[in-house]
Coordinates of C-alpha atoms and ligand atoms in Angstrom, one line a residue:
M1 CA 19.0 23.6 17.8
V2 CA 18.6 20.1 16.2
S3 CA 21.1 17.4 16.6
S4 CA 21.3 13.7 15.8
P5 CA 20.9 11.5 18.9
H6 CA 24.0 11.0 21.0
A7 CA 23.9 9.1 24.3
I8 CA 26.4 9.3 27.1
V9 CA 26.4 5.9 28.8
I10 CA 27.8 5.6 32.4
P11 CA 28.3 2.2 34.0
Y12 CA 29.1 1.7 37.7
P13 CA 32.8 0.8 37.6
A14 CA 32.5 -3.0 38.3
Q15 CA 32.6 -6.0 36.0
G16 CA 28.9 -6.9 36.4
H17 CA 27.9 -3.4 35.4
V18 CA 30.3 -2.6 32.5
I19 CA 29.2 -5.7 30.6
P20 CA 25.4 -5.1 30.6
L21 CA 25.8 -1.3 30.1
L22 CA 28.0 -2.0 27.1
E23 CA 25.2 -4.1 25.7
V24 CA 22.8 -1.2 26.2
A25 CA 25.4 1.0 24.4
H26 CA 25.6 -1.4 21.4
A27 CA 21.8 -1.7 21.2
L28 CA 21.6 2.1 21.1
A29 CA 24.3 2.3 18.4
D30 CA 22.2 -0.3 16.4
R31 CA 19.4 2.1 16.5
G32 CA 21.4 5.0 15.1
F33 CA 22.7 6.7 18.2
A34 CA 26.2 8.0 18.6
V35 CA 27.5 6.7 21.9
T36 CA 30.0 8.0 24.4
F37 CA 30.8 5.3 27.0
V38 CA 32.4 6.5 30.2
N39 CA 34.8 4.2 32.1
T40 CA 36.9 5.1 35.0
E41 CA 40.6 5.4 34.1
F42 CA 41.3 2.4 36.3
N43 CA 38.9 0.1 34.4
H44 CA 39.7 1.6 31.0
A45 CA 43.3 0.5 31.6
R46 CA 42.2 -3.0 32.7
V47 CA 39.9 -3.6 29.7
A48 CA 42.7 -2.3 27.4
A49 CA 45.1 -4.7 29.0
A50 CA 42.7 -7.6 28.7
D51 CA 42.3 -6.7 25.1
A52 CA 38.6 -7.2 25.5
G53 CA 36.7 -5.3 22.9
M54 CA 36.7 -1.7 23.8
Q55 CA 38.1 -1.0 20.3
D56 CA 35.2 -1.8 18.1
G57 CA 35.8 0.1 14.9
G58 CA 34.7 3.4 16.3
R59 CA 31.0 2.5 16.8
I60 CA 31.3 3.6 20.4
Q61 CA 33.6 6.3 21.7
F62 CA 35.3 5.3 24.9
V63 CA 36.2 8.0 27.4
A64 CA 38.2 7.5 30.7
V65 CA 37.7 9.7 33.7
P66 CA 39.3 9.6 37.2
D67 CA 37.3 7.8 40.0
G68 CA 39.1 9.7 42.8
M69 CA 40.9 6.8 44.3
A70 CA 44.7 6.5 44.5
P71 CA 46.3 4.0 42.1
G72 CA 46.8 1.1 44.6
E73 CA 43.6 1.6 46.5
D74 CA 41.1 -1.2 47.0
R75 CA 38.2 -0.5 44.6
N76 CA 36.1 -3.2 46.2
Q77 CA 35.3 -0.6 48.9
V78 CA 32.0 0.0 47.2
V79 CA 30.7 2.8 49.4
R80 CA 34.0 4.8 49.4
L81 CA 34.3 4.5 45.7
T82 CA 30.7 5.6 45.2
I83 CA 31.2 8.7 47.3
L84 CA 34.4 9.7 45.5
M85 CA 32.9 9.2 42.1
E86 CA 30.4 11.9 42.8
E87 CA 33.2 14.3 43.7
F88 CA 35.5 13.4 40.8
M89 CA 33.3 12.1 38.0
A90 CA 30.3 14.5 38.1
P91 CA 32.3 17.6 37.0
K92 CA 34.0 15.6 34.2
V93 CA 30.7 14.2 32.9
E94 CA 29.1 17.6 33.0
E95 CA 32.1 19.0 31.1
L96 CA 31.8 16.3 28.5
V97 CA 28.1 17.1 27.9
L98 CA 28.8 20.8 27.7
A99 CA 31.9 20.4 25.5
S100 CA 30.0 18.3 23.0
R101 CA 27.9 21.4 22.2
D102 CA 30.9 22.9 20.4
S103 CA 30.0 22.6 16.8
G104 CA 33.4 21.0 16.2
A105 CA 32.7 17.9 18.4
A106 CA 33.3 14.8 16.3
S107 CA 30.1 12.9 17.1
G108 CA 27.8 15.9 17.7
M109 CA 26.3 17.1 20.9
I110 CA 25.2 14.8 23.6
T111 CA 21.4 14.6 23.7
C112 CA 20.7 12.1 26.4
M113 CA 22.2 10.3 29.4
V114 CA 21.8 6.6 30.1
T115 CA 23.3 5.9 33.5
D116 CA 23.7 3.0 35.8
Y117 CA 21.4 3.5 38.8
N118 CA 24.3 2.5 41.1
V119 CA 26.7 5.3 40.1
G120 CA 24.5 7.6 42.3
S121 CA 22.0 10.3 41.8
W122 CA 24.7 12.9 40.6
A123 CA 24.5 11.6 37.0
L124 CA 20.8 12.2 36.7
E125 CA 21.3 15.6 38.3
V126 CA 23.9 16.5 35.6
A127 CA 21.4 15.5 33.0
Q128 CA 18.8 17.8 34.6
R129 CA 21.2 20.7 34.9
T130 CA 22.3 20.4 31.3
G131 CA 18.7 19.9 30.0
I132 CA 19.2 16.5 28.3
R133 CA 16.9 13.4 28.5
S134 CA 17.9 10.8 31.0
A135 CA 17.4 7.1 31.8
A136 CA 18.5 4.9 34.6
V137 CA 19.6 1.4 34.0
W138 CA 19.1 -1.1 36.9
P139 CA 21.4 -3.9 35.8
A140 CA 20.0 -6.3 38.4
S141 CA 16.7 -8.0 39.1
A142 CA 13.2 -6.4 39.1
A143 CA 12.7 -8.0 42.5
V144 CA 15.6 -6.1 44.1
M145 CA 14.6 -2.9 42.3
A146 CA 11.1 -3.4 43.9
T147 CA 12.7 -3.6 47.4
L148 CA 14.3 -0.2 46.8
L149 CA 11.1 1.3 45.5
S150 CA 9.3 -0.1 48.5
F151 CA 11.6 1.6 51.1
N152 CA 8.7 3.5 52.6
K153 CA 6.5 0.5 52.9
L154 CA 9.3 -1.6 54.5
I155 CA 9.8 1.2 57.0
E156 CA 6.0 1.6 57.7
D157 CA 5.7 -2.2 58.2
K158 CA 8.6 -2.1 60.6
I159 CA 10.7 -4.5 58.5
I160 CA 13.6 -2.1 58.3
D161 CA 14.9 0.9 60.3
A162 CA 14.2 4.3 58.7
E163 CA 17.7 5.7 59.5
D164 CA 20.0 2.9 58.4
G165 CA 17.9 0.3 56.6
S166 CA 18.9 -2.4 59.1
A167 CA 16.7 -5.4 59.9
L168 CA 14.1 -4.9 62.6
G169 CA 13.9 -8.6 63.7
D170 CA 13.7 -11.5 61.3
K171 CA 10.1 -11.2 60.3
P172 CA 9.7 -12.5 56.7
F173 CA 7.8 -10.3 54.3
Q174 CA 6.3 -10.4 50.8
L175 CA 6.1 -7.4 48.5
N176 CA 3.4 -9.2 46.5
P177 CA 1.6 -12.5 47.1
D178 CA 3.3 -14.0 44.0
M179 CA 6.8 -13.0 45.1
P180 CA 8.9 -15.1 47.5
L181 CA 9.0 -14.6 51.2
M182 CA 12.1 -12.4 51.9
H183 CA 14.0 -11.7 55.1
S184 CA 15.2 -8.2 55.9
A185 CA 18.7 -9.5 56.6
H186 CA 18.9 -10.5 52.9
L187 CA 18.2 -7.1 51.5
A188 CA 21.0 -6.0 49.2
W189 CA 22.2 -3.1 51.4
N190 CA 22.3 -5.3 54.5
C191 CA 24.6 -7.8 52.8
V192 CA 27.6 -5.5 52.2
G193 CA 30.5 -5.0 54.6
D194 CA 30.1 -3.6 58.1
H195 CA 27.2 -1.6 59.6
D196 CA 28.7 1.8 58.6
Q197 CA 29.0 0.6 55.0
Q198 CA 25.5 -0.8 55.0
T199 CA 24.1 2.5 56.3
A200 CA 26.0 4.5 53.7
L201 CA 24.8 2.2 50.9
F202 CA 21.2 2.4 52.2
R203 CA 21.4 6.2 52.0
I204 CA 23.0 6.1 48.5
L205 CA 20.3 3.8 47.2
N206 CA 17.6 5.9 48.9
E207 CA 19.0 9.0 47.1
G208 CA 18.8 7.0 43.9
V209 CA 15.1 6.3 44.4
R210 CA 14.5 10.1 44.7
A211 CA 16.6 10.8 41.6
I212 CA 14.8 8.3 39.3
Q213 CA 11.5 10.1 39.9
V214 CA 12.8 12.8 37.7
C215 CA 14.4 10.8 34.9
D216 CA 12.5 9.9 31.7
F217 CA 12.9 6.1 31.9
V218 CA 14.1 3.2 34.1
I219 CA 15.1 0.0 32.4
C220 CA 16.2 -3.2 34.0
N221 CA 18.2 -6.3 33.0
S222 CA 15.3 -8.8 33.3
F223 CA 12.5 -10.1 31.2
Q224 CA 8.8 -10.2 31.7
E225 CA 8.4 -14.0 31.9
A226 CA 11.1 -14.2 34.6
E227 CA 9.6 -11.7 37.1
P228 CA 6.0 -11.0 36.3
A229 CA 5.0 -10.3 39.9
A230 CA 7.9 -7.9 40.7
L231 CA 7.4 -6.1 37.4
S232 CA 3.7 -5.7 37.9
L233 CA 4.4 -3.7 41.1
F234 CA 6.3 -0.9 39.2
P235 CA 5.1 -0.9 35.6
N236 CA 7.4 2.1 34.9
V237 CA 10.4 -0.1 35.2
L238 CA 10.8 -1.6 31.7
P239 CA 12.6 -5.0 31.4
V240 CA 14.9 -5.1 28.4
G241 CA 17.0 -8.2 29.2
P242 CA 18.7 -10.5 29.3
L243 CA 21.5 -8.1 28.3
L244 CA 24.3 -10.4 27.1
T245 CA 27.1 -8.6 25.3
G246 CA 28.7 -11.8 24.0
E247 CA 25.5 -12.7 22.3
R248 CA 25.6 -9.5 20.2
S249 CA 29.2 -9.4 19.2
G250 CA 30.1 -13.1 19.3
K251 CA 33.1 -12.2 21.5
A252 CA 33.8 -11.3 25.0
V253 CA 33.7 -7.5 25.4
G254 CA 34.4 -5.2 28.3
H255 CA 36.2 -7.8 30.4
F256 CA 38.6 -6.8 33.2
W257 CA 40.7 -10.0 33.0
K258 CA 41.8 -11.6 29.8
P259 CA 39.4 -14.5 29.1
E260 CA 41.2 -17.8 28.4
D261 CA 39.0 -18.6 25.4
E262 CA 41.2 -21.2 23.7
E263 CA 42.0 -23.0 26.9
C264 CA 38.3 -23.2 27.9
M265 CA 36.7 -23.9 24.7
S266 CA 39.0 -26.6 23.3
W267 CA 38.9 -28.4 26.7
L268 CA 35.1 -28.3 26.6
D269 CA 35.1 -29.5 23.1
A270 CA 36.8 -32.7 24.2
Q271 CA 34.2 -33.5 26.9
P272 CA 31.0 -35.5 26.5
A273 CA 27.6 -33.6 26.3
R274 CA 26.3 -32.4 29.6
S275 CA 29.2 -33.8 31.7
V276 CA 30.9 -30.7 33.0
V277 CA 30.3 -28.7 36.2
Y278 CA 31.1 -25.0 35.5
V279 CA 32.3 -23.2 38.7
A280 CA 32.6 -19.4 38.7
F281 CA 31.9 -16.8 41.3
G282 CA 32.0 -13.6 39.3
S283 CA 34.4 -10.7 39.9
F284 CA 34.0 -9.8 43.6
T285 CA 33.5 -13.1 45.6
M286 CA 36.4 -14.0 47.9
F287 CA 36.8 -17.1 50.0
D288 CA 38.7 -17.9 53.2
R289 CA 41.3 -20.6 52.8
R290 CA 39.3 -23.3 54.5
Q291 CA 36.2 -22.8 52.2
F292 CA 38.4 -22.6 49.1
E293 CA 40.0 -25.9 49.9
E294 CA 36.7 -27.5 50.8
L295 CA 35.4 -26.5 47.4
A296 CA 38.4 -28.0 45.7
L297 CA 37.9 -31.3 47.5
G298 CA 34.1 -31.2 46.9
L299 CA 34.6 -31.0 43.2
E300 CA 37.1 -33.9 43.3
L301 CA 34.8 -35.9 45.5
S302 CA 31.9 -35.4 43.0
G303 CA 33.8 -37.4 40.5
K304 CA 32.5 -35.1 37.8
R305 CA 34.5 -33.2 35.2
F306 CA 34.7 -29.5 36.1
L307 CA 35.9 -26.2 34.7
W308 CA 36.7 -23.9 37.6
V309 CA 37.4 -20.2 37.4
V310 CA 40.0 -19.2 40.0
R311 CA 40.7 -15.5 39.9
P312 CA 44.2 -14.5 41.1
D313 CA 42.5 -12.5 43.9
I314 CA 40.0 -15.1 45.0
L315 CA 41.2 -15.4 48.6
Q316 CA 40.3 -12.9 51.3
G317 CA 43.0 -10.4 52.6
G318 CA 45.1 -10.6 49.4
A319 CA 46.4 -14.1 50.4
V320 CA 47.7 -16.3 47.7
H321 CA 45.5 -19.4 47.2
T322 CA 47.0 -22.9 47.5
Y323 CA 45.3 -26.2 46.6
P324 CA 44.9 -29.2 49.0
D325 CA 47.9 -31.6 49.0
G326 CA 48.2 -33.4 45.7
F327 CA 45.0 -31.9 44.2
L328 CA 46.7 -30.4 41.1
D329 CA 48.4 -33.7 40.3
R330 CA 45.5 -35.9 41.0
V331 CA 42.7 -33.9 39.5
C332 CA 44.1 -31.2 37.1
A333 CA 46.9 -32.9 35.2
A334 CA 46.4 -33.3 31.5
G335 CA 43.5 -35.6 30.8
G336 CA 42.3 -35.3 34.4
Q337 CA 38.9 -34.6 35.8
G338 CA 39.3 -30.8 36.2
K339 CA 40.4 -27.7 34.4
L340 CA 41.4 -24.5 36.1
V341 CA 41.4 -21.0 34.4
T342 CA 41.8 -17.5 35.8
W343 CA 38.9 -16.0 33.8
S344 CA 36.6 -17.6 31.3
P345 CA 34.6 -16.3 28.3
Q346 CA 31.6 -17.2 30.5
Q347 CA 28.7 -16.6 28.1
R348 CA 30.4 -18.9 25.5
V349 CA 31.1 -21.5 28.2
L350 CA 27.5 -21.6 29.4
A351 CA 26.3 -22.0 25.8
H352 CA 28.6 -25.0 25.3
P353 CA 26.8 -28.4 25.1
A354 CA 29.3 -30.1 27.4
V355 CA 28.2 -27.9 30.4
A356 CA 25.8 -29.7 32.7
C357 CA 25.4 -27.3 35.6
F358 CA 26.7 -24.0 37.1
V359 CA 28.1 -23.6 40.6
S360 CA 27.5 -19.8 40.9
H361 CA 27.5 -16.9 43.3
C362 CA 24.2 -15.8 41.9
G363 CA 25.4 -12.5 40.6
W364 CA 22.5 -11.2 38.5
N365 CA 24.5 -11.3 35.2
S366 CA 25.6 -14.9 35.9
T367 CA 22.0 -15.7 36.8
M368 CA 20.6 -14.3 33.6
E369 CA 23.4 -16.0 31.6
G370 CA 22.7 -19.4 33.2
V371 CA 19.0 -19.0 32.5
R372 CA 19.6 -17.8 29.0
N373 CA 21.6 -20.9 28.3
G374 CA 19.4 -23.4 30.1
V375 CA 21.9 -24.4 32.7
P376 CA 20.7 -25.4 36.2
F377 CA 22.5 -23.9 39.3
L378 CA 24.1 -24.8 42.5
A379 CA 23.2 -21.4 44.1
W380 CA 26.0 -20.1 46.5
P381 CA 25.5 -16.4 47.2
Y382 CA 28.2 -14.2 48.6
F383 CA 26.9 -10.6 49.1
A384 CA 24.5 -7.7 48.1
D385 CA 21.6 -8.8 45.9
Q386 CA 22.8 -12.4 45.5
F387 CA 20.6 -13.8 48.4
V388 CA 17.4 -12.6 46.7
N389 CA 18.7 -14.0 43.4
Q390 CA 19.3 -17.3 45.1
L391 CA 15.6 -17.3 46.2
Y392 CA 14.5 -16.9 42.7
I393 CA 16.7 -19.7 41.4
S394 CA 15.7 -22.2 44.0
D395 CA 12.2 -21.3 45.2
V396 CA 10.5 -19.3 42.4
W397 CA 11.9 -20.7 39.1
K398 CA 13.0 -24.0 40.8
V399 CA 16.0 -24.2 38.4
G400 CA 18.6 -24.8 41.0
L401 CA 19.5 -26.0 44.5
K402 CA 20.8 -24.0 47.4
A403 CA 24.3 -24.5 48.8
V404 CA 23.8 -24.7 52.5
A405 CA 26.6 -24.2 55.2
D406 CA 27.0 -26.4 58.2
E407 CA 26.8 -25.1 61.8
S408 CA 30.4 -23.9 61.5
G409 CA 29.5 -21.8 58.5
V410 CA 31.3 -24.0 56.0
I411 CA 29.8 -25.5 52.8
T412 CA 31.4 -29.0 53.1
K413 CA 32.9 -31.1 50.4
E414 CA 30.3 -33.8 51.0
H415 CA 27.5 -31.3 50.6
I416 CA 29.0 -29.9 47.4
A417 CA 29.5 -33.4 45.9
G418 CA 26.0 -34.5 46.9
R419 CA 24.3 -31.4 45.5
V420 CA 26.1 -31.6 42.2
E421 CA 25.1 -35.3 41.9
E422 CA 21.4 -34.3 42.7
L423 CA 21.5 -31.4 40.3
M424 CA 22.9 -33.4 37.4
G425 CA 20.2 -36.1 37.8
N426 CA 17.2 -33.8 38.1
A427 CA 15.2 -34.0 34.9
D428 CA 12.4 -31.7 36.1
M429 CA 14.8 -29.0 36.9
R430 CA 16.4 -29.4 33.5
E431 CA 13.0 -29.1 31.9
R432 CA 12.1 -25.9 33.8
V433 CA 15.4 -24.2 32.9
E434 CA 15.0 -25.2 29.3
A435 CA 11.6 -23.5 29.3
M436 CA 13.2 -20.3 30.8
K437 CA 15.9 -20.5 28.2
K438 CA 13.2 -20.4 25.5
A439 CA 11.3 -17.5 27.1
A440 CA 14.6 -15.5 27.5
H441 CA 15.5 -16.1 23.9
E442 CA 12.1 -15.1 22.6
S443 CA 12.0 -11.9 24.7
I444 CA 15.1 -10.5 23.1
Q445 CA 14.2 -11.4 19.5
E446 CA 12.3 -8.9 17.3
G447 CA 8.7 -9.2 18.3
G448 CA 9.6 -10.2 21.9
S449 CA 8.8 -8.2 25.0
S450 CA 12.3 -7.1 25.9
Y451 CA 13.0 -6.2 22.3
G452 CA 9.8 -4.1 22.1
N453 CA 10.6 -2.4 25.4
F454 CA 14.0 -1.4 24.2
D455 CA 12.5 0.1 21.1
T456 CA 10.1 2.1 23.2
F457 CA 12.9 3.4 25.4
A458 CA 15.2 4.2 22.4
E459 CA 12.4 6.0 20.5
H460 CA 11.8 8.1 23.6
M461 CA 15.4 8.9 24.0
L462 CA 15.6 9.9 20.3
N463 CA 13.5 12.9 20.8
V464 CA 15.9 15.7 21.4
I465 CA 14.4 18.2 23.9
F466 CA 16.2 21.4 23.1
Ligands
LIG1 N1 32.5 -13.5 33.9 C1 33.2 -13.9 32.9 N2 34.2 -14.9 33.1 C2 34.4 -15.4 34.3 C3 33.6 -15.0 35.4 C4 32.6 -14.0 35.1 O1 33.1 -13.5 31.7 O2 35.3 -16.2 34.5 C5 31.4 -12.5 33.6 C6 30.1 -13.0 33.7 O3 29.7 -13.6 32.4 C7 29.2 -11.8 34.1 C8 30.1 -11.0 34.9 O4 31.5 -11.5 34.6 O5 28.8 -11.2 32.9 C9 29.9 -11.1 36.4 O6 28.8 -10.4 36.7 P1 27.8 -11.0 37.9 O7 26.7 -10.0 38.0 O8 27.4 -12.4 37.6 O9 28.7 -10.9 39.2 P2 29.7 -9.8 39.9 O10 31.0 -10.0 39.2 O11 29.0 -8.5 39.7 O12 29.7 -10.3 41.3

């Protein structure tokens, strides 16, 4: 039987995954694929409420399936969510693939699967069972992918424990002489929740390594010039990034919160060139009250203009955040030094000429977006892969400074203000990040390495195998 190409695209149900997977979906649609994009019901409702671009004139068909969690459950429990997804989503996805074989299906039968590595191995197993081509998308860095693909070596070298992936001492290691020295305590699975969660995540990631051996392609959200050493270790992992959805559509798509476009952009328009500190910690990061207040005071103390994204759920334990005494009146009144928003159109913000630097949690999307727009970083990681990303920002690319906690574990207001000052006056850093911006831009243009890799991947997925 012959069919036109039709990809089913499955993101892990988190903000930093839906955005780049949606970009992959659009890039496939540009190349003639019909695309079915599978969100969890929970996220589908959030995106619809944020009015953030899931309706795009029928180019992509959006489908919502249950994730297995109860309505009010905490979906930041990454491990529990991942386990439930296998039970609840796998049968639904298989049903979608099989149902598409009915001749009456609107967009024809599904011919390939493009799945986020992080959803778990079940998706690639569904592809195998149903006999369609499959590709895994690693939406993070090639360096972190390399740590997963080096599990056996890390175990043999006694860097991590074979059973639970935990650190065996604090011996630094290098996967390749041109990669930075890493510490086992900073490996992604060791930076999530408690020991049980870390063990469970290590096993899920390990399963994933086995599963990708049987898929047709692995692509990642990086570019050749950013990570040549990590990419040289595993040449089968093709970099196709940076995957920036806003760049393609000119608008924010796939957002879980409604971006305050007008608020942000008109405020930025009124600021001088390269005068604003942009502060945003992605979709997961949470602070304790002390650190949150210290950040507020540090921004004030810097004396710089700032645009700060404060999500409603930014404080740990569901607490409601409050600002230091008088902060809002002193700093954020009309015409003041600072502007607060609950969610920004980040890619547009970073591209704005008023933005001078980025205080960031080093989520990989934020890292790629900062680089793509030539903005230096104050690198302040929170969990998972963000510690390795921080190493790249500060030690490998040298396009940012590390935020360092004092002995009590707090990043103080004096430190924040000092680092921002240092960052804004550093011409060498600015020059290096501008060079990366150019390289990132070129890689995704026709003729560039990421563009070519995407073509290779898409052509391969075009070939229907049954
Ligand atoms: N983001 C945004 N507005 C904000 C904060 C974040 O649009 O106010 C987007 C950001 O551009 C990125 C994603 O949310 O695409 C966050 O992904 P990242 O990998 O940086 O962090 P995560 O949320 O996964 O920790």
